[in-house]
Short mmCIF file of C-alpha atoms in Angstrom, two decimals:
data_model
loop_
_atom_site.label_atom_id
_atom_site.label_comp_id
_atom_site.label_asym_id
_atom_site.label_seq_id
_atom_site.Cartn_x
_atom_site.Cartn_y
_atom_site.Cartn_z
CA MET A 67 14.65 -62.90 -15.69
CA LYS A 68 17.51 -64.64 -17.49
CA ILE A 69 20.93 -63.13 -16.71
CA LYS A 70 23.75 -63.60 -19.21
CA ALA A 71 27.48 -63.63 -18.57
CA VAL A 72 29.09 -60.20 -18.87
CA LYS A 73 30.36 -59.48 -22.39
CA GLY A 74 34.04 -60.27 -22.72
CA THR A 75 33.99 -63.01 -20.07
CA ARG A 76 33.68 -66.78 -20.39
CA ASP A 77 31.72 -69.52 -18.66
CA PHE A 78 33.96 -72.54 -18.17
CA TYR A 79 31.71 -75.55 -18.54
CA PRO A 80 33.57 -78.88 -18.14
CA GLN A 81 34.81 -79.00 -21.76
CA PRO A 82 36.13 -75.40 -21.90
CA MET A 83 37.54 -76.00 -18.43
CA ALA A 84 39.48 -78.97 -19.79
CA VAL A 85 40.96 -76.67 -22.46
CA ARG A 86 41.86 -74.09 -19.83
CA ASN A 87 43.54 -76.74 -17.68
CA PHE A 88 45.40 -78.10 -20.72
CA ILE A 89 46.89 -74.66 -21.39
CA ILE A 90 47.62 -73.69 -17.78
CA ASP A 91 49.04 -77.10 -16.86
CA GLY A 92 51.37 -76.78 -19.84
CA TRP A 93 52.47 -73.32 -18.74
CA LYS A 94 53.25 -74.59 -15.26
CA GLU A 95 55.12 -77.63 -16.54
CA ALA A 96 57.26 -75.53 -18.90
CA SER A 97 58.02 -73.04 -16.10
CA LEU A 98 59.11 -75.71 -13.65
CA ARG A 99 61.09 -77.51 -16.34
CA ASN A 100 63.05 -74.31 -16.96
CA GLY A 101 63.76 -73.60 -13.31
CA PHE A 102 61.06 -71.06 -12.36
CA GLU A 103 59.15 -70.93 -9.06
CA GLU A 104 55.44 -70.09 -8.84
CA TYR A 105 54.03 -67.04 -7.06
CA ASP A 106 50.77 -65.11 -7.00
CA GLY A 107 49.32 -61.94 -5.51
CA PRO A 108 45.95 -60.34 -4.73
CA ILE A 109 43.36 -59.83 -7.46
CA PHE A 110 43.12 -56.13 -6.62
CA GLU A 111 45.74 -53.55 -5.72
CA TYR A 112 45.90 -49.81 -5.09
CA LEU A 113 45.01 -47.96 -8.29
CA LYS A 114 48.07 -45.73 -7.96
CA MET A 115 50.32 -48.76 -8.45
CA TYR A 116 49.17 -49.12 -12.06
CA GLN A 117 49.33 -45.34 -12.57
CA VAL A 118 53.00 -45.42 -11.53
CA LYS A 119 53.78 -47.96 -14.26
CA SER A 120 51.50 -46.84 -17.09
CA GLY A 121 50.35 -43.28 -16.36
CA ASP A 122 46.94 -41.82 -15.54
CA GLU A 123 45.47 -42.96 -18.87
CA ILE A 124 45.52 -46.54 -17.55
CA VAL A 125 42.51 -45.71 -15.34
CA GLU A 126 40.13 -45.97 -18.30
CA GLN A 127 41.57 -49.37 -19.27
CA LEU A 128 40.94 -51.22 -16.03
CA PHE A 129 38.15 -51.92 -13.57
CA ASN A 130 38.62 -49.60 -10.61
CA PHE A 131 36.51 -48.75 -7.59
CA GLU A 132 36.52 -47.03 -4.22
CA ASP A 133 36.15 -49.28 -1.19
CA ARG A 134 34.29 -48.49 2.02
CA GLY A 135 37.40 -46.88 3.48
CA GLY A 136 37.68 -44.47 0.56
CA ARG A 137 40.67 -46.26 -0.92
CA HIS A 138 41.02 -46.25 -4.71
CA LEU A 139 41.57 -49.83 -5.84
CA ALA A 140 41.71 -51.68 -9.16
CA ILE A 141 41.26 -55.28 -10.27
CA ARG A 142 44.61 -56.33 -11.66
CA PRO A 143 45.00 -55.89 -15.44
CA GLU A 144 48.49 -57.41 -15.25
CA ILE A 145 50.73 -58.86 -12.56
CA THR A 146 54.11 -57.19 -13.24
CA PRO A 147 53.46 -54.27 -10.82
CA THR A 148 52.47 -56.81 -8.14
CA LEU A 149 55.70 -58.67 -8.82
CA ALA A 150 57.70 -55.44 -8.41
CA ARG A 151 55.91 -54.63 -5.15
CA MET A 152 56.42 -58.13 -3.74
CA VAL A 153 60.11 -58.28 -4.66
CA ASN A 154 60.75 -54.79 -3.26
CA GLN A 155 59.16 -55.81 0.04
CA GLN A 156 61.67 -58.64 0.53
CA ILE A 157 64.50 -57.56 -1.77
CA ASN A 158 67.25 -58.24 0.77
CA ALA A 159 65.90 -61.65 1.79
CA LEU A 160 65.29 -63.13 -1.66
CA PRO A 161 68.15 -65.18 -3.17
CA ARG A 162 69.17 -64.09 -6.64
CA PRO A 163 68.58 -64.63 -9.40
CA ILE A 164 64.84 -64.52 -8.80
CA LYS A 165 63.16 -66.78 -11.37
CA TRP A 166 59.41 -66.65 -10.81
CA PHE A 167 56.32 -67.48 -12.81
CA SER A 168 52.60 -66.91 -12.35
CA VAL A 169 49.34 -67.71 -14.17
CA PRO A 170 46.97 -65.00 -12.90
CA ARG A 171 43.40 -64.29 -13.90
CA LEU A 172 43.37 -60.71 -15.20
CA CYS A 173 40.72 -58.15 -16.16
CA ARG A 174 40.85 -55.16 -18.51
CA ALA A 175 38.00 -52.76 -19.23
CA GLU A 176 38.27 -52.70 -23.00
CA ARG A 177 36.20 -53.57 -26.04
CA PRO A 178 36.15 -57.35 -26.54
CA GLN A 179 37.45 -58.54 -29.89
CA LYS A 180 39.09 -61.59 -31.44
CA GLY A 181 41.83 -62.83 -29.17
CA ARG A 182 41.24 -60.06 -26.61
CA LEU A 183 38.68 -60.36 -23.83
CA ARG A 184 37.90 -58.43 -20.67
CA GLU A 185 38.85 -61.40 -18.52
CA PHE A 186 41.64 -63.78 -19.39
CA PHE A 187 44.53 -65.86 -18.06
CA GLN A 188 48.14 -64.96 -18.62
CA TRP A 189 51.40 -66.82 -18.15
CA ASN A 190 54.13 -64.59 -16.77
CA ILE A 191 57.79 -65.52 -16.33
CA ASP A 192 60.40 -63.12 -14.95
CA ILE A 193 64.10 -63.21 -14.11
CA ILE A 194 65.29 -60.56 -11.68
CA GLY A 195 68.90 -59.85 -10.72
CA VAL A 196 70.69 -60.78 -13.97
CA ASP A 197 71.92 -58.03 -16.30
CA SER A 198 73.29 -60.40 -18.97
CA VAL A 199 71.36 -61.10 -22.18
CA LEU A 200 71.60 -64.73 -21.12
CA ALA A 201 68.54 -64.03 -18.95
CA ASP A 202 66.70 -62.53 -21.94
CA ALA A 203 67.61 -65.63 -23.94
CA GLU A 204 66.26 -67.82 -21.13
CA VAL A 205 62.91 -66.02 -21.20
CA ILE A 206 62.66 -66.37 -24.97
CA PHE A 207 63.75 -70.01 -24.84
CA THR A 208 61.18 -70.89 -22.17
CA SER A 209 58.43 -69.31 -24.28
CA ILE A 210 59.47 -71.26 -27.37
CA ASP A 211 60.04 -74.41 -25.33
CA TYR A 212 56.37 -74.41 -24.30
CA LEU A 213 55.05 -73.58 -27.78
CA ARG A 214 57.32 -76.10 -29.44
CA GLY A 215 56.07 -78.74 -27.02
CA LEU A 216 52.52 -78.11 -28.26
CA GLY A 217 53.57 -79.02 -31.79
CA LEU A 218 54.16 -75.53 -33.19
CA ASP A 219 57.30 -75.45 -35.32
CA ALA A 220 59.37 -72.70 -36.90
CA ASP A 221 57.04 -72.63 -39.91
CA ASP A 222 54.15 -71.77 -37.58
CA ILE A 223 55.61 -69.17 -35.21
CA LYS A 224 58.50 -66.72 -34.95
CA ALA A 225 59.99 -64.84 -32.04
CA ARG A 226 60.50 -61.34 -33.46
CA ILE A 227 63.30 -59.73 -31.49
CA SER A 228 64.65 -56.20 -31.19
CA SER A 229 66.12 -53.90 -28.54
CA ARG A 230 64.94 -50.63 -27.04
CA LYS A 231 68.56 -49.86 -26.22
CA LEU A 232 69.47 -50.39 -29.87
CA LEU A 233 66.52 -48.32 -31.07
CA ALA A 234 67.31 -45.44 -28.70
CA ALA A 235 70.98 -45.45 -29.73
CA PHE A 236 70.10 -45.48 -33.43
CA LEU A 237 67.49 -42.70 -33.15
CA LYS A 238 69.97 -40.48 -31.32
CA SER A 239 72.65 -41.23 -33.88
CA ALA A 240 70.14 -40.29 -36.60
CA GLY A 241 69.70 -36.85 -35.05
CA ILE A 242 66.72 -37.24 -32.69
CA ALA A 243 67.03 -35.62 -29.27
CA GLU A 244 66.84 -37.92 -26.26
CA ASP A 245 63.87 -36.06 -24.79
CA GLN A 246 61.88 -36.87 -27.95
CA LEU A 247 62.36 -40.63 -27.78
CA GLU A 248 59.41 -41.42 -25.50
CA SER A 249 57.00 -39.68 -27.89
CA ILE A 250 58.40 -41.53 -30.92
CA TYR A 251 58.32 -45.08 -29.47
CA PRO A 252 54.50 -45.35 -29.57
CA VAL A 253 54.53 -44.23 -33.20
CA LEU A 254 57.11 -46.84 -34.22
CA ASP A 255 55.15 -49.45 -32.28
CA LYS A 256 52.24 -48.91 -34.68
CA LYS A 257 54.26 -49.91 -37.74
CA PRO A 258 53.12 -53.56 -37.88
CA LYS A 259 49.50 -52.50 -37.35
CA LEU A 260 49.22 -49.86 -40.09
CA PRO A 261 49.42 -49.84 -43.92
CA PRO A 262 52.83 -48.52 -45.09
CA GLU A 263 51.38 -45.21 -46.34
CA ALA A 264 49.58 -44.52 -43.09
CA PHE A 265 52.68 -45.31 -41.06
CA ASP A 266 54.87 -43.06 -43.23
CA GLU A 267 52.42 -40.20 -42.76
CA LEU A 268 52.31 -40.70 -39.01
CA LEU A 269 56.10 -40.92 -38.82
CA LEU A 270 56.55 -37.61 -40.65
CA LYS A 271 54.24 -35.93 -38.17
CA SER A 272 56.48 -37.12 -35.35
CA ILE A 273 59.76 -36.54 -37.21
CA PRO A 274 59.28 -33.50 -39.48
CA ASP A 275 62.85 -33.71 -40.81
CA SER A 276 62.40 -35.89 -43.91
CA ASP A 277 66.07 -36.99 -44.00
CA ILE A 278 65.90 -38.27 -40.44
CA ALA A 279 62.50 -39.88 -41.09
CA GLU A 280 63.97 -41.68 -44.11
CA LYS A 281 66.84 -43.06 -42.00
CA VAL A 282 64.34 -44.34 -39.45
CA GLN A 283 62.23 -45.97 -42.17
CA LYS A 284 65.29 -47.79 -43.56
CA PHE A 285 66.23 -48.96 -40.08
CA MET A 286 62.73 -50.26 -39.39
CA VAL A 287 62.84 -52.70 -42.34
CA LEU A 288 66.25 -54.28 -41.59
CA ASP A 289 66.20 -58.06 -41.21
CA ASP A 290 69.70 -58.70 -39.89
CA VAL A 291 71.55 -57.25 -36.91
CA ALA A 292 74.76 -57.21 -38.93
CA LYS A 293 73.24 -54.71 -41.39
CA ILE A 294 72.89 -52.08 -38.68
CA ALA A 295 76.64 -51.53 -38.60
CA ALA A 296 76.52 -50.07 -42.11
CA MET A 297 74.09 -47.42 -40.86
CA SER A 298 76.09 -46.70 -37.70
CA ASP A 299 77.77 -43.38 -37.09
CA GLY A 300 80.37 -45.11 -34.96
CA SER A 301 78.84 -44.11 -31.63
CA GLU A 302 79.93 -46.30 -28.74
CA GLU A 303 76.37 -46.59 -27.45
CA LEU A 304 75.12 -47.94 -30.77
CA GLU A 305 78.05 -50.33 -31.16
CA ASP A 306 77.44 -51.72 -27.68
CA ALA A 307 73.74 -52.24 -28.42
CA ILE A 308 74.56 -54.03 -31.69
CA ALA A 309 77.06 -56.29 -29.92
CA GLU A 310 74.55 -57.11 -27.16
CA LEU A 311 71.82 -58.10 -29.61
CA ALA A 312 74.29 -60.13 -31.69
CA GLU A 313 75.30 -61.96 -28.50
CA LEU A 314 71.65 -62.72 -27.76
CA PHE A 315 71.19 -64.36 -31.17
CA ARG A 316 74.38 -66.39 -30.64
CA ILE A 317 72.98 -67.72 -27.35
CA LEU A 318 69.62 -68.53 -28.92
CA ASP A 319 71.43 -70.42 -31.67
CA ASN A 320 73.38 -72.34 -29.04
CA MET A 321 70.08 -73.16 -27.30
CA GLY A 322 68.84 -74.74 -30.52
CA ILE A 323 65.98 -72.33 -31.33
CA ALA A 324 67.65 -70.07 -33.90
CA ASP A 325 65.15 -71.13 -36.57
CA TYR A 326 62.34 -69.76 -34.38
CA CYS A 327 63.99 -66.34 -33.96
CA VAL A 328 64.30 -63.34 -36.28
CA PHE A 329 65.52 -59.78 -35.91
CA ASP A 330 62.69 -57.29 -36.36
CA PRO A 331 63.31 -53.62 -35.47
CA GLY A 332 59.56 -53.06 -35.82
CA ILE A 333 59.10 -54.72 -32.41
CA VAL A 334 59.11 -51.71 -30.11
CA ARG A 335 56.65 -52.61 -27.32
CA GLY A 336 54.76 -49.40 -26.59
CA LEU A 337 55.20 -49.38 -22.81
CA ALA A 338 57.85 -46.91 -21.67
CA TYR A 339 59.41 -49.12 -19.01
CA TYR A 340 61.29 -51.41 -21.45
CA THR A 341 65.02 -50.70 -21.42
CA GLY A 342 66.73 -53.39 -23.50
CA VAL A 343 65.83 -56.54 -25.44
CA VAL A 344 62.17 -56.70 -26.48
CA PHE A 345 60.38 -59.48 -28.32
CA GLU A 346 57.02 -60.80 -29.44
CA VAL A 347 56.04 -64.26 -30.68
CA HIS A 348 53.68 -64.17 -33.67
CA ASP A 349 52.07 -66.72 -35.93
CA VAL A 350 53.89 -66.71 -39.25
CA VAL A 351 50.71 -66.01 -41.23
CA GLY A 352 50.29 -62.83 -39.22
CA GLU A 353 46.52 -62.88 -38.90
CA LEU A 354 46.47 -62.94 -35.09
CA ARG A 355 47.67 -60.72 -32.30
CA ALA A 356 50.99 -61.57 -30.69
CA LEU A 357 50.97 -64.85 -28.79
CA CYS A 358 53.25 -63.32 -26.17
CA GLY A 359 55.60 -60.43 -25.63
CA GLY A 360 58.08 -59.05 -23.19
CA GLY A 361 61.56 -57.76 -22.67
CA ARG A 362 63.98 -56.13 -20.28
CA TYR A 363 62.72 -53.61 -17.70
CA ASP A 364 65.71 -52.66 -15.57
CA ASN A 365 64.04 -49.59 -14.02
CA LEU A 366 60.74 -51.10 -12.90
CA LEU A 367 61.70 -51.99 -9.32
CA SER A 368 63.21 -48.55 -8.73
CA ASP A 369 60.06 -46.93 -10.16
CA PHE A 370 58.17 -48.62 -7.32
CA GLY A 371 60.52 -47.35 -4.65
CA GLY A 372 63.00 -50.20 -4.65
CA PRO A 373 66.64 -50.47 -5.65
CA SER A 374 67.84 -50.48 -9.23
CA VAL A 375 67.86 -54.18 -10.12
CA PRO A 376 68.03 -55.65 -13.65
CA ALA A 377 64.99 -57.65 -14.74
CA THR A 378 63.45 -59.26 -17.80
CA GLY A 379 60.20 -61.12 -18.42
CA MET A 380 57.35 -62.21 -20.66
CA GLY A 381 53.55 -62.49 -20.67
CA MET A 382 51.43 -64.92 -22.75
CA GLY A 383 47.63 -64.82 -22.82
CA ASP A 384 45.39 -67.84 -23.29
CA CYS A 385 42.93 -66.35 -25.81
CA VAL A 386 45.14 -65.95 -28.91
CA LEU A 387 46.98 -69.15 -28.05
CA GLU A 388 43.76 -71.18 -28.08
CA ILE A 389 42.71 -69.70 -31.43
CA LEU A 390 46.05 -70.59 -33.03
CA LEU A 391 46.11 -74.12 -31.61
CA ARG A 392 42.64 -74.79 -32.98
CA GLU A 393 43.58 -73.38 -36.39
CA LYS A 394 46.61 -75.70 -36.49
CA GLY A 395 44.58 -78.72 -35.37
CA LEU A 396 46.66 -79.02 -32.18
CA LEU A 397 43.76 -78.62 -29.77
CA LYS A 398 40.83 -81.01 -30.09
CA ASP A 399 38.09 -81.12 -27.49
CA ASP A 400 37.48 -84.86 -27.86
CA LYS A 401 41.09 -85.54 -26.85
CA LEU A 402 40.79 -83.67 -23.55
CA GLN A 403 39.32 -85.35 -20.49
CA THR A 404 36.71 -83.44 -18.52
CA LYS A 405 37.12 -85.92 -15.68
CA LYS A 406 39.52 -88.72 -14.90
CA ILE A 407 38.20 -92.07 -13.66
CA ASP A 408 40.52 -94.98 -12.98
CA CYS A 409 37.84 -97.31 -11.68
CA PHE A 410 34.08 -97.51 -12.06
CA VAL A 411 32.11 -99.64 -9.59
CA ALA A 412 29.03 -101.34 -11.05
CA TYR A 413 26.60 -103.74 -9.38
CA ALA A 414 24.44 -106.45 -10.86
CA SER A 415 21.40 -105.87 -8.66
CA GLY A 416 20.11 -103.56 -5.97
CA GLU A 417 21.17 -105.87 -3.14
CA PHE A 418 24.81 -104.94 -3.87
CA ALA A 419 24.26 -101.15 -3.94
CA GLY A 420 25.54 -100.70 -0.40
CA GLU A 421 28.67 -102.70 -1.13
CA ALA A 422 29.26 -100.58 -4.25
CA VAL A 423 29.17 -97.38 -2.18
CA LYS A 424 31.48 -98.91 0.43
CA LEU A 425 34.01 -100.15 -2.17
CA THR A 426 33.95 -96.80 -3.99
CA ALA A 427 34.81 -94.97 -0.76
CA GLU A 428 37.61 -97.44 0.05
CA LEU A 429 39.19 -97.08 -3.41
CA ARG A 430 39.00 -93.31 -3.20
CA GLY A 431 40.75 -93.54 0.16
CA LEU A 432 43.59 -95.38 -1.58
CA GLY A 433 43.95 -92.51 -4.04
CA VAL A 434 42.15 -94.24 -6.90
CA PHE A 435 39.85 -91.97 -8.94
CA THR A 436 36.58 -93.89 -8.58
CA ASP A 437 32.94 -93.33 -9.47
CA PHE A 438 29.68 -95.31 -9.50
CA SER A 439 26.09 -94.96 -10.67
CA TYR A 440 23.64 -93.31 -8.30
CA LYS A 441 20.70 -94.99 -10.00
CA GLY A 442 22.21 -98.41 -10.62
CA GLY A 443 19.77 -100.26 -12.83
CA ASN A 444 20.71 -102.42 -15.79
CA LEU A 445 24.34 -103.60 -15.66
CA GLY A 446 24.76 -102.90 -19.37
CA LYS A 447 23.85 -99.24 -18.82
CA GLN A 448 26.32 -99.01 -15.96
CA LEU A 449 29.07 -100.41 -18.18
CA LYS A 450 28.24 -97.83 -20.85
CA LYS A 451 28.49 -95.12 -18.21
CA ALA A 452 31.89 -96.50 -17.19
CA ALA A 453 33.06 -96.40 -20.81
CA SER A 454 31.80 -92.85 -21.37
CA ALA A 455 33.60 -91.76 -18.18
CA GLY A 456 36.87 -93.08 -19.60
CA ALA A 457 37.40 -95.59 -16.80
CA SER A 458 40.30 -97.95 -17.35
CA HIS A 459 38.69 -100.64 -15.17
CA THR A 460 35.19 -101.53 -14.00
CA VAL A 461 34.63 -103.52 -10.84
CA ILE A 462 31.42 -105.55 -11.05
CA ILE A 463 29.78 -106.65 -7.81
CA GLY A 464 27.44 -109.59 -8.41
CA GLN A 465 26.84 -113.22 -7.56
CA GLU A 466 30.57 -113.92 -7.37
CA PHE A 467 30.70 -111.59 -4.37
CA ALA A 468 27.65 -113.22 -2.73
CA ASP A 469 29.08 -116.71 -3.21
CA GLY A 470 32.77 -116.23 -2.55
CA GLY A 471 33.49 -112.59 -1.64
CA LYS A 472 35.12 -111.88 -5.00
CA TYR A 473 34.66 -109.07 -7.50
CA VAL A 474 34.80 -109.22 -11.29
CA LEU A 475 37.41 -106.83 -12.69
CA LYS A 476 36.81 -105.78 -16.29
CA THR A 477 39.62 -104.14 -18.28
CA MET A 478 37.74 -101.66 -20.45
CA ALA A 479 40.28 -101.41 -23.26
CA THR A 480 40.33 -105.14 -23.98
CA GLY A 481 37.07 -106.37 -22.47
CA ASP A 482 38.97 -109.01 -20.46
CA GLN A 483 37.35 -110.06 -17.16
CA ALA A 484 38.75 -111.87 -14.15
CA GLU A 485 37.59 -112.72 -10.65
CA VAL A 486 39.68 -110.97 -8.01
CA THR A 487 39.73 -110.85 -4.24
CA PRO A 488 39.38 -107.48 -2.48
CA GLU A 489 43.09 -107.64 -1.57
CA SER A 490 44.25 -108.33 -5.13
CA LEU A 491 41.84 -105.70 -6.48
CA TYR A 492 43.45 -103.01 -4.34
CA GLU A 493 46.88 -104.17 -5.43
CA MET A 494 45.98 -104.10 -9.13
CA VAL A 495 44.31 -100.71 -9.22
CA THR A 496 46.95 -99.03 -7.05
CA ARG A 497 49.68 -100.61 -9.17
CA ASP A 498 48.06 -99.17 -12.30
CA LYS A 499 47.87 -95.78 -10.56
CA GLY A 500 51.54 -95.65 -9.81
#
C-alpha cells in the first residue's frame, strides 16, 4: 500500500529544503539586522486560547483534538496568541520594548489553494511596549527591508497602508453607530476581493442608508491621506487619526522606503483585534494573495488576562512569497546548494581508503565540511563526484603520500594542483573556511 503525503502539506526533499532554508535564513537575518530577538513556543496550545482571539468559529479552521486527560487542544494556526501568553507570563520581568521574531511551522484546516496550504511557515515580527507609530514604521520597514534584499523593487511590490483607528473615526463621523463597526469591518475587508458591483450590493445590505453608504464608498477609494481632511466633519478623533497616519508616512519617507508605500483605505484586516495602523504587502500586478500583513493590536495582551500594553506586528507566509520570487526570476533551484562541501577526499587506489576515512574525520574535526566516496573506484569518477558536490578543494591521496607523506590539493575552480604536507593542508583549508 502506497501512502501519499496529506493534501495541503509538502515533502521537503533536499532541493525544496534548500528553498525553505533560503527563505527562512533570510527572515532570520533581516530580523536580527533590525534588532529583533528570536523566540518560539509549543506546536499545540489550549483550544480556548484561539477562541479568545478569534471566536468560536475558529474551531472549524484549525486542527483540534482532545488529549488523554480530556483537555481540548489545537495545533497552532498562528503564533500571536502564544506570544501574548508568553509575554503576559513574564510581563514584569521583560525589558521594554520587546522586539521579538519567530518562524513557526503552522497548520490550518482549510481547503488548499494557490499560495495557501494546510501546513506552512510564517515569519512573525512584533514590537510590544511602544505606542508611537514609529514602532509601526519599524515593522513595515523590516518587512520591506527583507523583500528589497531579495531583489523586489517598488515596481514589484507595495505596502498598502491604512488605519483601523482612522476607519472607525470616519465611519462614526459618517453617521454609523459605534456598536455597528465590528459588523461592518468584515464587509469592507472584502472590497479588494469582490467585483465593484458585488461589493456595492454587500455594502448596502450592511449600511441601508444610501447617503452614508455613498460616503463610505468615496472614502474607500481615496489614495492620499491628505484628501481625508476634505471629508472630515471636524471631529477631534478623526483629526488625530489623520495626523497619526500622516506621521507614519513621514517616518517611512525618512526611512527611505516611501516609494514602496501607498495609502489604501481598502486595507481593513478582518480580525477584530486590530486597533490602529494596518497594512498588507502585495505584488503590484495583484494576481497573488498578500505577501504579508499586520498592524497594531493594543488590546491583545489584556484580552489574554494581561495588562493593557501597546503592540504591533506582522506575519509573512512562505507559500505566496516563493510563488512571487519564482515569477520574478529571483529564486532559481540551480543556484541553491542542497549541501555544502569545502573539501572532498579522493584516493587513487584501495590501499589509501583507510587514510581517506582518517583524513576526512580529522578535517571535519577542524570544522571543515568534508566528504568522500564510500565506493572509491576510479579517481576520475571521484573527482566528478567532488565537482557535483560543489567542493572548493579535493584532496587526493596517492603515490605522493606513500613516498613522502604528502597529499595533492586540487583547487576545483581553476584545476590547479599542488603537493602539500598534512600541516599545510590543514592551514590552507581552515584559512579558506575563515
